[in-house]
Coordinates of C-alpha atoms in Angstrom, one line a residue:
M195 CA -1.0 40.9 0.8
S196 CA 0.8 37.6 1.6
G197 CA -0.9 35.0 3.6
R198 CA 1.2 35.9 6.7
A199 CA 0.3 39.5 6.3
V200 CA -3.4 38.7 6.1
F201 CA -3.2 36.6 9.2
L202 CA -1.2 39.2 11.3
L203 CA -2.9 42.4 10.0
V204 CA -6.5 41.2 9.2
F205 CA -7.4 37.9 10.8
L206 CA -5.7 38.3 14.2
P207 CA -6.9 41.7 15.3
F208 CA -10.5 41.2 14.2
A209 CA -10.5 37.6 15.6
L210 CA -9.5 39.0 18.9
G211 CA -12.5 41.4 18.8
H212 CA -14.8 38.4 18.1
Y213 CA -13.1 36.5 20.9
L214 CA -13.9 39.2 23.4
S215 CA -17.4 39.6 22.1
S216 CA -18.1 35.8 22.6
L217 CA -16.5 35.9 26.0
I218 CA -18.7 38.7 27.2
R219 CA -21.8 37.3 25.5
T220 CA -21.5 34.0 27.4
V221 CA -19.9 35.0 30.7
N222 CA -23.3 35.3 32.4
A223 CA -23.6 31.5 32.2
T224 CA -20.7 31.3 34.7
L225 CA -21.7 34.4 36.7
A226 CA -25.4 33.4 36.9
P227 CA -25.3 32.1 40.5
Q228 CA -23.5 35.3 41.7
L229 CA -25.8 37.6 39.9
M230 CA -28.9 35.8 41.0
A231 CA -27.7 35.8 44.6
A232 CA -26.6 39.5 44.5
L233 CA -29.9 40.8 42.9
A234 CA -32.4 38.0 43.9
L235 CA -33.3 37.5 40.2
T236 CA -36.0 35.2 38.9
P237 CA -35.3 33.1 35.8
G238 CA -37.3 35.6 33.7
Q239 CA -35.2 38.5 35.0
L240 CA -31.9 36.6 34.5
G241 CA -32.9 35.8 30.9
L242 CA -33.9 39.4 30.3
L243 CA -30.6 40.8 31.8
T244 CA -28.5 38.4 29.8
S245 CA -30.5 38.8 26.5
A246 CA -30.3 42.6 26.7
F247 CA -26.9 42.0 25.0
F248 CA -28.6 40.4 22.0
L249 CA -31.3 43.1 21.7
A250 CA -28.7 45.9 21.6
F251 CA -26.5 43.9 19.4
A252 CA -29.3 43.4 16.9
L253 CA -30.2 47.1 17.0
A254 CA -26.6 48.0 16.1
Q255 CA -26.6 45.9 13.0
L256 CA -28.1 48.3 10.4
P257 CA -26.1 51.4 11.3
V258 CA -22.9 49.3 11.7
G259 CA -23.5 47.5 8.4
M260 CA -23.9 50.9 6.6
A261 CA -20.7 52.2 8.3
L262 CA -18.8 49.1 7.3
D263 CA -19.8 49.4 3.6
R264 CA -19.0 53.1 3.7
W265 CA -15.7 53.3 5.6
G266 CA -14.5 49.8 6.1
P267 CA -13.9 47.7 9.3
A268 CA -10.5 49.3 10.2
R269 CA -12.2 52.7 10.8
V270 CA -15.5 51.5 12.3
Q271 CA -14.4 48.9 14.8
P272 CA -12.1 50.8 17.2
P273 CA -14.7 53.4 18.4
M274 CA -17.3 50.6 18.8
L275 CA -14.9 48.7 21.2
L276 CA -14.4 51.9 23.2
L277 CA -18.2 52.1 23.6
A278 CA -18.2 48.4 24.8
A279 CA -15.5 49.3 27.3
L280 CA -17.7 52.1 28.8
G281 CA -20.6 49.6 29.1
A282 CA -18.3 47.1 30.9
L283 CA -17.2 49.8 33.4
A284 CA -20.8 50.7 34.0
F285 CA -21.7 47.0 34.6
S286 CA -18.9 46.7 37.1
G287 CA -20.4 49.7 39.0
G288 CA -24.1 48.7 38.8
H289 CA -26.0 48.1 42.0
D290 CA -29.5 47.1 40.9
F291 CA -31.2 45.2 38.1
A292 CA -32.0 48.3 36.0
Q293 CA -28.5 49.6 36.1
L294 CA -27.0 46.3 35.1
L295 CA -29.7 45.9 32.3
V296 CA -28.7 49.3 30.8
A297 CA -25.0 48.5 31.1
R298 CA -25.4 45.1 29.5
A299 CA -27.3 46.7 26.6
L300 CA -24.5 49.2 26.2
I301 CA -21.9 46.4 26.0
G302 CA -24.0 44.7 23.3
L303 CA -24.3 47.9 21.3
G304 CA -20.5 48.4 21.4
L305 CA -19.7 44.8 20.5
G306 CA -22.3 44.8 17.7
G307 CA -19.7 45.2 15.0
C308 CA -17.1 42.7 16.1
F309 CA -18.2 39.7 14.0
M310 CA -19.4 41.8 11.0
S311 CA -16.2 43.7 10.9
A312 CA -14.3 40.4 10.8
V313 CA -16.5 39.0 8.1
K314 CA -16.2 42.1 6.0
A315 CA -12.4 42.2 6.4
L316 CA -12.0 38.6 5.5
A317 CA -14.3 38.8 2.5
T318 CA -12.2 41.8 1.3
W319 CA -8.8 40.2 1.7
V320 CA -9.3 36.4 1.5
A321 CA -10.0 34.5 -1.7
P322 CA -13.7 33.3 -2.0
A323 CA -12.7 29.6 -2.2
R324 CA -10.9 29.9 1.2
L325 CA -13.7 31.8 3.0
P326 CA -15.5 28.7 4.5
S327 CA -12.3 27.4 6.3
V328 CA -11.1 30.9 7.3
Q329 CA -14.5 31.9 8.6
G330 CA -14.4 28.5 10.4
Y331 CA -11.2 29.7 12.1
L332 CA -12.9 32.9 13.0
I333 CA -15.8 31.1 14.6
A334 CA -13.3 29.0 16.4
A335 CA -11.8 32.1 17.9
G336 CA -15.3 32.9 19.1
G337 CA -15.5 29.4 20.6
L338 CA -12.2 30.1 22.4
G339 CA -13.8 33.3 23.8
A340 CA -16.8 31.3 25.0
A341 CA -14.5 28.7 26.5
S342 CA -12.6 31.5 28.3
A343 CA -15.9 32.5 29.9
T344 CA -16.1 29.2 31.9
L345 CA -13.2 27.7 33.8
P346 CA -10.8 30.7 33.3
V347 CA -13.4 33.1 34.5
R348 CA -14.1 30.9 37.5
L349 CA -10.4 30.8 38.3
A350 CA -10.3 34.6 38.0
L351 CA -13.1 34.9 40.5
Q352 CA -10.7 33.4 43.1
Y353 CA -8.7 36.7 42.9
T354 CA -11.5 39.2 42.2
D355 CA -15.3 39.4 42.1
W356 CA -17.5 39.8 39.1
R357 CA -17.1 43.6 39.3
G358 CA -13.4 43.5 39.0
L359 CA -13.7 41.0 36.2
F360 CA -15.7 43.5 34.1
V361 CA -13.1 46.2 34.8
G362 CA -10.6 43.8 33.2
L363 CA -12.9 43.2 30.3
A364 CA -13.2 46.9 29.7
A365 CA -9.4 47.2 29.6
A366 CA -9.3 44.3 27.1
A367 CA -11.8 46.1 24.8
V368 CA -9.7 49.3 24.8
G369 CA -6.5 47.3 24.0
I370 CA -8.1 45.4 21.1
G371 CA -9.5 48.6 19.7
L372 CA -6.1 50.2 19.7
L373 CA -4.6 47.0 18.1
I374 CA -7.1 47.2 15.2
R375 CA -6.4 50.9 14.7
V376 CA -2.7 50.3 14.5
L377 CA -2.5 47.1 12.4
A378 CA -5.6 46.7 10.2
P379 CA -5.2 48.0 6.6
A380 CA -7.7 50.4 5.1
A381 CA -10.3 48.9 2.9
P382 CA -9.5 49.0 -0.8
P383 CA -11.8 51.3 -3.0
A384 CA -13.4 48.3 -4.7
S385 CA -15.0 47.2 -1.4
I386 CA -16.3 50.7 -0.4
R387 CA -19.6 52.1 -1.4
P388 CA -20.2 55.9 -1.9
A389 CA -22.0 58.0 0.6
A390 CA -25.2 58.1 -1.5
A391 CA -25.3 54.4 -1.6
T392 CA -25.1 54.1 2.2
A393 CA -27.7 56.7 3.0
P394 CA -30.5 55.2 5.2
S395 CA -33.1 55.1 2.4
A396 CA -30.6 53.4 0.0
A397 CA -29.4 51.1 2.8
L398 CA -32.9 49.9 3.5
A399 CA -33.4 49.3 -0.2
V400 CA -30.3 47.2 -0.4
L401 CA -31.4 45.3 2.7
R402 CA -34.6 44.5 1.0
E403 CA -32.6 43.4 -2.0
V404 CA -30.4 41.2 0.1
M405 CA -33.3 39.6 1.9
R406 CA -35.0 38.8 -1.4
H407 CA -32.0 37.1 -2.8
P408 CA -32.9 33.4 -3.3
A409 CA -29.7 32.1 -1.6
F410 CA -30.2 34.4 1.4
R411 CA -33.9 33.3 1.8
E412 CA -33.1 29.6 1.5
V413 CA -30.3 29.6 4.1
A414 CA -32.2 31.9 6.4
R415 CA -35.3 29.6 6.3
L416 CA -33.2 26.6 7.1
V417 CA -30.5 27.8 9.5
L418 CA -31.8 31.1 11.1
V419 CA -33.9 29.6 13.9
P420 CA -31.3 27.0 14.9
H421 CA -28.7 29.8 15.0
M422 CA -31.0 31.8 17.3
V423 CA -31.4 28.7 19.5
F424 CA -27.7 28.0 19.6
F425 CA -26.8 31.6 20.7
G426 CA -29.7 32.0 23.1
I427 CA -29.3 28.6 24.9
Q428 CA -25.5 28.1 25.0
G429 CA -25.0 31.6 26.4
L430 CA -27.1 31.0 29.6
W431 CA -29.5 28.1 29.9
I432 CA -27.2 25.2 29.4
S433 CA -25.5 26.1 32.7
R434 CA -28.9 26.4 34.4
W435 CA -30.0 23.1 33.0
L436 CA -26.9 21.4 34.3
T437 CA -27.5 22.9 37.7
D438 CA -31.3 22.4 38.0
V439 CA -31.9 19.1 36.1
A440 CA -28.5 17.3 36.0
G441 CA -27.7 18.4 39.6
Y442 CA -24.0 19.4 39.1
T443 CA -22.2 21.8 41.5
E444 CA -20.9 25.1 40.3
Q445 CA -17.5 23.7 39.8
G446 CA -18.9 20.8 37.8
V447 CA -21.0 23.1 35.7
A448 CA -17.9 25.3 35.0
Y449 CA -15.9 22.3 33.9
L450 CA -18.7 21.0 31.6
L451 CA -19.2 24.5 30.2
Y452 CA -15.5 24.6 29.4
L453 CA -15.7 21.4 27.6
A454 CA -18.8 22.5 25.7
M455 CA -17.4 25.8 24.7
A456 CA -14.1 24.3 23.7
A457 CA -16.1 22.0 21.5
V458 CA -17.1 25.1 19.5
I459 CA -13.5 25.5 18.4
F460 CA -13.2 22.0 17.0
G461 CA -16.7 22.1 15.6
A462 CA -16.1 25.4 13.8
I463 CA -12.9 24.2 12.2
A464 CA -14.5 20.9 11.2
V465 CA -17.4 22.6 9.6
G466 CA -15.2 24.8 7.5
M467 CA -13.0 21.8 6.4
L468 CA -16.1 19.6 5.8
T469 CA -17.7 22.3 3.7
E470 CA -14.6 22.7 1.5
W471 CA -14.3 18.9 1.2
A472 CA -18.0 18.6 0.2
G473 CA -17.6 21.5 -2.3
R474 CA -14.8 19.7 -4.1
R475 CA -17.2 16.8 -4.6
G476 CA -20.0 18.9 -5.9
I477 CA -22.0 19.0 -2.7
E478 CA -23.5 22.4 -2.0
P479 CA -22.9 24.1 1.4
I480 CA -26.6 24.4 2.0
R481 CA -26.9 20.5 2.0
V482 CA -24.1 20.3 4.6
A483 CA -26.1 22.9 6.6
A484 CA -29.3 20.8 6.3
A485 CA -27.6 17.7 7.6
G486 CA -26.0 19.6 10.5
V487 CA -29.3 21.2 11.5
A488 CA -31.0 17.8 11.5
L489 CA -28.3 16.5 13.9
F490 CA -28.7 19.6 16.0
V491 CA -32.4 19.0 16.4
L492 CA -31.8 15.4 17.4
V493 CA -29.5 16.6 20.2
Q494 CA -32.2 18.9 21.5
L495 CA -34.7 16.0 21.5
G496 CA -32.3 14.5 24.1
F497 CA -33.2 17.4 26.4
V498 CA -36.9 17.0 25.6
L499 CA -36.8 13.3 26.5
N500 CA -34.6 14.0 29.5
W501 CA -32.0 11.5 28.4
R502 CA -30.5 10.5 31.7
P503 CA -27.7 8.1 30.5
S504 CA -25.4 11.0 29.6
Y505 CA -26.3 14.6 30.7
Q506 CA -22.7 15.5 30.1
L507 CA -22.7 14.4 26.5
L508 CA -25.8 16.3 25.7
S509 CA -24.3 19.6 27.0
V510 CA -21.2 19.1 24.9
L511 CA -23.0 17.9 21.8
F512 CA -25.3 20.9 21.8
T513 CA -22.4 23.3 21.3
L514 CA -20.3 21.0 19.1
I515 CA -23.0 20.3 16.5
G516 CA -24.6 23.8 17.0
T517 CA -21.5 25.3 15.3
I518 CA -22.9 24.2 12.0
T519 CA -25.2 27.2 12.1
G520 CA -22.2 29.5 11.4
I521 CA -22.0 28.1 7.9
E522 CA -24.7 30.5 6.8
Y523 CA -22.3 33.4 6.9
A524 CA -20.0 31.7 4.4
I525 CA -22.9 30.8 2.1
V526 CA -24.2 34.4 2.1
A527 CA -20.7 35.8 1.6
Q528 CA -20.2 33.6 -1.4
S529 CA -23.6 34.5 -2.9
L530 CA -23.4 38.3 -2.7
P531 CA -21.2 40.9 -4.4
A532 CA -18.2 42.1 -2.5
T533 CA -19.7 45.5 -1.9
L534 CA -22.7 43.9 -0.1
T535 CA -21.0 41.4 2.2
G536 CA -21.2 43.9 5.1
R537 CA -24.9 44.3 4.4
G538 CA -25.4 40.6 4.1
A539 CA -23.8 40.0 7.5
T540 CA -26.0 42.8 8.8
C541 CA -29.2 41.1 7.7
L542 CA -28.1 37.8 9.3
N543 CA -27.0 39.4 12.5
L544 CA -30.1 41.6 12.8
L545 CA -32.3 38.5 12.5
I546 CA -30.1 36.2 14.5
F547 CA -29.7 38.4 17.5
L548 CA -33.3 39.6 17.6
G549 CA -34.2 35.9 17.6
A550 CA -31.6 35.1 20.2
F551 CA -33.0 37.8 22.5
A552 CA -36.5 36.3 22.1
V553 CA -35.1 32.7 22.7
Q554 CA -33.1 33.6 25.8
A555 CA -35.8 35.8 27.4
G556 CA -38.7 33.5 26.4
F557 CA -36.9 30.3 27.6
G558 CA -36.6 31.9 31.0
L559 CA -40.3 32.9 31.1
L560 CA -41.3 29.4 30.2
V561 CA -39.1 27.8 32.9
G562 CA -40.4 30.4 35.4
C563 CA -44.0 29.1 34.9
W564 CA -43.0 26.2 37.3
Q565 CA -42.2 26.6 41.0
P566 CA -38.6 26.0 42.2
N567 CA -37.6 23.8 45.1
V568 CA -36.0 25.1 48.3
L569 CA -32.7 25.4 46.5
Q570 CA -34.3 27.6 43.8
Q571 CA -33.9 24.8 41.2
Y572 CA -36.6 24.4 38.6
P573 CA -38.0 20.9 37.7
A574 CA -36.9 18.9 34.6
Q575 CA -40.4 19.2 33.2
A576 CA -40.0 23.0 32.8
Y577 CA -36.9 22.6 30.7
Q578 CA -38.4 19.7 28.7
V579 CA -41.4 21.9 27.7
A580 CA -39.1 24.8 26.8
F581 CA -36.8 22.7 24.6
A582 CA -39.8 21.0 23.0
V583 CA -41.1 24.5 21.8
L584 CA -37.6 25.2 20.3
V585 CA -37.5 21.8 18.5
L586 CA -40.9 22.4 16.9
L587 CA -39.8 25.8 15.6
Q588 CA -36.7 24.3 14.0
L589 CA -38.5 21.4 12.4
R590 CA -40.6 23.7 10.4
G591 CA -37.5 25.1 8.6
L592 CA -36.1 21.6 7.9
L593 CA -39.4 20.5 6.4
L594 CA -39.7 23.6 4.2
F595 CA -36.2 23.1 3.0
A596 CA -36.8 19.4 2.2
R597 CA -40.0 20.1 0.4
G598 CA -38.5 23.0 -1.6
R599 CA -35.5 20.9 -2.6
W600 CA -37.5 17.8 -3.5
G601 CA -39.9 19.9 -5.5
R602 CA -37.2 21.5 -7.5
E603 CA -35.4 18.2 -8.1
A604 CA -38.6 16.6 -9.2
Q605 CA -39.4 19.5 -11.6
S606 CA -35.8 19.4 -12.9
G607 CA -36.1 15.7 -13.5
K608 CA -39.4 16.1 -15.3
I609 CA -37.9 18.8 -17.6
E610 CA -34.9 16.6 -18.4
H611 CA -37.2 13.6 -19.1
Q612 CA -39.4 15.7 -21.4
S613 CA -36.4 17.2 -23.3
G614 CA -34.9 13.7 -23.7
S615 CA -38.0 12.0 -25.0
P616 CA -37.8 13.3 -28.6
A617 CA -34.2 12.2 -29.0
T618 CA -35.0 8.8 -27.7
S619 CA -38.0 8.5 -30.0
S620 CA -36.1 9.5 -33.1
S621 CA -33.2 7.1 -32.3
I622 CA -35.5 4.1 -32.5
T623 CA -37.6 5.3 -35.5
P624 CA -36.8 3.4 -38.7

């Protein structure tokens, strides 16, 4: 297909699915005050309610990955979006914590294939050399969805309540599903695996193969935990931190969240362009990822140290630099055969969203160990301790990556030195 056809028939419909998924994933950051007031939620309950999306999303990864490799994204994604629409309608009608928890999980289950379907479709129809930048645009679409969950949602709440909002999100899920069904081309035979190869036992064997791949293991060791932190924190706890620690009003928080989520758009595009620029100069994408993760950890140290000079800057930098974590999809897509790209994205998503569930729920449990004030705001110390735990978890991956790289380079240099010694000796022998 031509570039225009790929954009209109492949990128656009699947990017809209990812846009919606990101919007719903992060909308609770804006709705948190209303949900906490309506249901009298503790931080632990709020974290569990919001993170139920991640748990269901993670559980969907293996079956959705098998389905993508068997039937292709054009056939798999529409019914998944219909399931998400049912979950959104159930959420709009929920009246207690348990009902909303189940509905939120159903939404996560239905949206569990949005990003993977897009990755699979792009890997099928886009040249490998262009994947980093195109996937950067895809992540930017997700950033636009996250940005739409802030000020635009707050504006929508002037005309409806959070229940009416979820009715609208259900209608959007149905509309995007129909769009994919009508526009998206069927996957070519070369990217489809036979039924025997996608049986559960065969799928598990392939998953083990993918997870043992050296490139997959290296990128997962370095970027996986930061990606968990990025998803788990930016979808909920940045807003609570801005309220409890920085002391902003709901309107101020919505504005800063909008800036922060909009930064994802620019960050994702910049990461794709930077990766391609570095590749033309012989710099591996994994090294770009390592530099970005190091900067991401430095930003989080600002939260740990309670860097008062610019709370606003910290909230924006967290999402701007955190977009570097999306580079792992491009690295894995370039490292695996075309028939395994769906399974590769499955492995990443399974681990990322299980981890994001643990981060989002665990962060709330840690913050909840402190007593709130009369306004139900938790002290800065609670957030400092929670962020410090996250920083320690991410530093381990950085240190392991650095040690592994330095070890390999030292070994390579030693081998080159040894192989060059005889030639040098013979050249000076009379």
